[in-house]
Amino acid sequence: MKAWYYDESDPSDQRAPHLSSPLPPSDITPLLTSLGVEASHHPTVDTVNTFASSRNYKNRDEVNISPSTMGAAYDEKLKIFFTEHLHEDEEIRYVLDGSGYFDVRGGLGEGEKWVRVWVEKGDLLVLPPGIWHRFTTDEKDYIKAMRLFKDEPKWTPLNRTKELEENPVRKEYVQNVLK
Ligand code: KMT
Ligand code: NI
């Protein structure tokens, strides 16, 4: 896993690194923690299973995102994943193979910034309910990931709007995590 503030200067390709200066590894965990994001690394799925059951996760699915598995739908799917959204449930993402970027919003109002988190095989992220985020593959165009859900698979993205700032889950996230 690596992370940096997303460089907005060239918007042409979401899969490009958009690297500003890389954050020193020791700064990454405190930054993610301040956003309520937990990151860990699991060489095998065994410890992911333990982690998930300790948090009462009951459901999961797998996505294989690449031009060869998705054909013409690939570009369209990437646009959907990269549309800024939130989920009302906490969700775990575990990378089984390949790599990609989760962008998570840091700051509020004028101070908003994208934090780009590069994840590769074995990396696990817990995204808190109510965090604005988006996903894209990187220039290798391939990720296989496990998506874990507490209850019913409810991965419906709620795309960002002004009104959604008033969503109770969003408000709770802002009050309790960002403050
Ligand atoms: C999400 O919530 O944005 C996703 O699940 C993206 C696909 S998982 C690599
Ligand atoms: Ni999402």
Tab-separated table of C-alpha atoms and ligand atoms in Angstrom:
chain	number	residue	atom	x	y	z
A	1	MET	CA	0.000	0.000	0.000
A	2	LYS	CA	1.116	3.525	-0.737
A	3	ALA	CA	-0.677	6.826	-0.410
A	4	TRP	CA	-0.350	10.426	-1.515
A	5	TYR	CA	-2.427	13.537	-2.105
A	6	TYR	CA	-3.956	13.293	-5.584
A	7	ASP	CA	-2.474	15.787	-8.039
A	8	GLU	CA	-5.443	17.372	-9.851
A	9	SER	CA	-3.404	19.158	-12.543
A	10	ASP	CA	-3.999	16.694	-15.427
A	11	PRO	CA	-7.493	15.205	-15.296
A	12	SER	CA	-7.154	13.213	-18.546
A	13	ASP	CA	-6.581	9.673	-17.226
A	14	GLN	CA	-7.972	8.509	-13.890
A	15	ARG	CA	-5.687	5.437	-14.051
A	16	ALA	CA	-2.514	7.536	-14.077
A	17	PRO	CA	-0.825	7.830	-10.662
A	18	HIS	CA	-1.548	11.580	-10.216
A	19	LEU	CA	1.366	11.560	-7.879
A	20	SER	CA	2.194	14.638	-5.855
A	21	SER	CA	4.950	13.922	-3.365
A	22	PRO	CA	4.607	10.449	-1.845
A	23	LEU	CA	3.721	10.523	1.821
A	24	PRO	CA	6.359	9.046	4.121
A	25	PRO	CA	5.104	5.589	5.202
A	26	SER	CA	4.918	6.767	8.834
A	27	ASP	CA	2.421	9.510	7.847
A	28	ILE	CA	0.021	7.211	6.029
A	29	THR	CA	-1.564	5.360	8.948
A	30	PRO	CA	-2.278	8.526	11.003
A	31	LEU	CA	-3.780	10.226	7.942
A	32	LEU	CA	-6.029	7.264	7.114
A	33	THR	CA	-6.977	6.859	10.777
A	34	SER	CA	-8.047	10.525	10.894
A	35	LEU	CA	-10.475	9.705	8.053
A	36	GLY	CA	-11.730	6.539	9.748
A	37	VAL	CA	-10.057	4.294	7.155
A	38	GLU	CA	-8.288	1.168	8.399
A	39	ALA	CA	-5.596	-0.475	6.303
A	40	SER	CA	-3.898	-3.820	6.858
A	41	HIS	CA	-2.030	-6.473	4.905
A	42	HIS	CA	-2.981	-10.150	4.727
A	43	PRO	CA	-0.750	-12.507	2.713
A	44	THR	CA	-3.490	-15.130	2.753
A	45	VAL	CA	-7.244	-15.064	2.994
A	46	ASP	CA	-7.189	-16.979	6.334
A	47	THR	CA	-6.597	-13.873	8.431
A	48	VAL	CA	-9.129	-11.963	6.326
A	49	ASN	CA	-11.712	-14.559	7.324
A	50	THR	CA	-10.839	-14.147	11.007
A	51	PHE	CA	-10.980	-10.358	10.708
A	52	ALA	CA	-14.318	-10.427	8.887
A	53	SER	CA	-16.006	-12.834	11.275
A	54	SER	CA	-14.766	-10.873	14.310
A	55	ARG	CA	-16.698	-7.921	12.888
A	56	ASN	CA	-19.781	-9.961	12.033
A	57	TYR	CA	-19.374	-9.815	8.271
A	58	LYS	CA	-21.701	-12.348	6.718
A	59	ASN	CA	-21.516	-11.796	2.992
A	60	ARG	CA	-18.938	-11.391	0.275
A	61	ASP	CA	-18.473	-11.423	-3.425
A	62	GLU	CA	-15.573	-11.216	-5.844
A	63	VAL	CA	-15.030	-8.828	-8.698
A	64	ASN	CA	-12.567	-9.334	-11.525
A	65	ILE	CA	-12.081	-5.998	-13.202
A	66	SER	CA	-10.107	-5.943	-16.459
A	67	PRO	CA	-10.729	-5.438	-20.175
A	68	SER	CA	-10.382	-9.176	-20.791
A	69	THR	CA	-12.998	-10.170	-18.197
A	70	MET	CA	-15.401	-7.301	-18.887
A	71	GLY	CA	-14.970	-6.502	-22.556
A	72	ALA	CA	-16.772	-3.389	-23.702
A	73	ALA	CA	-18.287	-2.867	-20.251
A	74	TYR	CA	-14.850	-2.170	-18.745
A	75	ASP	CA	-14.683	1.551	-19.555
A	76	GLU	CA	-18.253	2.099	-18.481
A	77	LYS	CA	-17.752	0.246	-15.205
A	78	LEU	CA	-14.626	2.290	-14.460
A	79	LYS	CA	-16.589	5.493	-14.912
A	80	ILE	CA	-19.180	4.264	-12.422
A	81	PHE	CA	-16.566	3.205	-9.845
A	82	PHE	CA	-14.798	6.553	-10.261
A	83	THR	CA	-17.905	8.630	-9.609
A	84	GLU	CA	-17.600	10.068	-6.115
A	85	HIS	CA	-19.996	8.234	-3.809
A	86	LEU	CA	-20.628	6.893	-0.330
A	87	HIS	CA	-22.126	3.742	1.140
A	88	GLU	CA	-24.387	3.581	4.164
A	89	ASP	CA	-22.613	0.503	5.507
A	90	GLU	CA	-19.014	-0.098	6.466
A	91	GLU	CA	-17.347	-2.147	3.762
A	92	ILE	CA	-14.177	-4.160	3.432
A	93	ARG	CA	-12.194	-4.485	0.242
A	94	TYR	CA	-9.462	-7.117	-0.002
A	95	VAL	CA	-7.171	-7.327	-3.019
A	96	LEU	CA	-6.803	-10.907	-4.230
A	97	ASP	CA	-4.655	-10.003	-7.232
A	98	GLY	CA	-3.636	-7.011	-9.313
A	99	SER	CA	-3.775	-3.434	-8.025
A	100	GLY	CA	-5.759	-0.213	-8.110
A	101	TYR	CA	-6.517	3.106	-6.470
A	102	PHE	CA	-9.068	4.001	-3.846
A	103	ASP	CA	-9.386	7.766	-3.549
A	104	VAL	CA	-10.834	8.908	-0.242
A	105	ARG	CA	-11.833	12.458	0.636
A	106	GLY	CA	-9.849	14.244	3.268
A	107	GLY	CA	-10.820	17.621	4.711
A	108	LEU	CA	-14.078	19.541	4.502
A	109	GLY	CA	-15.369	22.410	2.385
A	110	GLU	CA	-12.546	24.474	0.878
A	111	GLY	CA	-10.028	22.156	2.500
A	112	GLU	CA	-11.200	19.034	0.668
A	113	LYS	CA	-8.482	16.953	-0.931
A	114	TRP	CA	-8.365	13.510	-2.469
A	115	VAL	CA	-6.074	11.066	-0.734
A	116	ARG	CA	-5.070	8.409	-3.271
A	117	VAL	CA	-4.461	4.968	-1.762
A	118	TRP	CA	-2.703	2.467	-4.008
A	119	VAL	CA	-3.564	-1.096	-3.055
A	120	GLU	CA	-2.021	-4.328	-4.304
A	121	LYS	CA	-2.352	-8.048	-3.662
A	122	GLY	CA	-2.897	-8.756	0.050
A	123	ASP	CA	-3.961	-5.225	0.979
A	124	LEU	CA	-7.194	-4.729	2.878
A	125	LEU	CA	-9.101	-1.502	3.412
A	126	VAL	CA	-12.029	-0.832	5.705
A	127	LEU	CA	-14.030	2.140	4.466
A	128	PRO	CA	-16.294	3.695	7.107
A	129	PRO	CA	-19.948	4.407	6.283
A	130	GLY	CA	-20.411	7.931	4.951
A	131	ILE	CA	-16.927	8.558	3.540
A	132	TRP	CA	-16.813	10.059	0.040
A	133	HIS	CA	-14.651	7.868	-2.161
A	134	ARG	CA	-14.094	6.462	-5.641
A	135	PHE	CA	-12.141	3.615	-7.212
A	136	THR	CA	-10.147	3.019	-10.361
A	137	THR	CA	-7.786	0.423	-11.715
A	138	ASP	CA	-4.256	1.666	-12.391
A	139	GLU	CA	-2.380	1.534	-15.697
A	140	LYS	CA	-2.099	-2.256	-15.447
A	141	ASP	CA	-5.868	-2.487	-15.932
A	142	TYR	CA	-6.400	-5.421	-13.614
A	143	ILE	CA	-7.685	-6.020	-10.114
A	144	LYS	CA	-9.378	-8.987	-8.510
A	145	ALA	CA	-10.949	-8.027	-5.221
A	146	MET	CA	-13.158	-9.449	-2.529
A	147	ARG	CA	-15.940	-7.144	-1.338
A	148	LEU	CA	-17.227	-7.966	2.105
A	149	PHE	CA	-20.581	-6.843	3.448
A	150	LYS	CA	-22.007	-6.991	6.939
A	151	ASP	CA	-25.454	-8.150	5.933
A	152	GLU	CA	-27.173	-8.275	2.593
A	153	PRO	CA	-24.817	-7.363	-0.212
A	154	LYS	CA	-25.674	-3.659	-0.308
A	155	TRP	CA	-22.955	-2.062	-2.329
A	156	THR	CA	-25.267	0.515	-3.871
A	157	PRO	CA	-23.200	3.628	-4.378
A	158	LEU	CA	-24.934	6.869	-3.417
A	159	ASN	CA	-23.425	9.395	-5.778
A	160	ARG	CA	-22.443	12.710	-4.323
A	161	THR	CA	-24.967	15.520	-4.316
A	162	LYS	CA	-25.452	18.571	-2.112
A	163	GLU	CA	-28.537	16.937	-0.595
A	164	LEU	CA	-26.577	13.847	0.410
A	165	GLU	CA	-24.538	15.984	2.818
A	166	GLU	CA	-27.724	15.842	4.925
A	167	ASN	CA	-27.877	12.028	4.847
A	168	PRO	CA	-27.831	10.807	8.485
A	169	VAL	CA	-24.976	8.382	7.785
A	170	ARG	CA	-22.936	11.159	6.168
A	171	LYS	CA	-23.683	13.566	9.041
A	172	GLU	CA	-22.660	10.997	11.611
A	173	TYR	CA	-19.391	10.405	9.755
A	174	VAL	CA	-18.625	14.143	9.635
A	175	GLN	CA	-19.503	14.652	13.318
A	176	ASN	CA	-17.848	11.584	14.770
A	177	VAL	CA	-14.852	11.024	12.531
A	178	LEU	CA	-13.854	14.268	10.814
A	179	LYS	CA	-15.130	16.625	13.546
B	1	KMT	C1	-16.418	0.647	-4.363
B	1	KMT	O1	-17.092	0.582	-3.341
B	1	KMT	O2	-16.121	1.742	-4.841
B	1	KMT	C2	-15.967	-0.588	-4.987
B	1	KMT	O3	-16.355	-1.609	-4.517
B	1	KMT	C3	-15.055	-0.576	-6.159
B	1	KMT	C4	-14.713	-1.935	-6.679
B	1	KMT	S1	-13.776	-2.978	-5.590
B	1	KMT	C5	-12.142	-3.009	-6.213
B	2	NI	NI	-17.651	2.477	-3.007
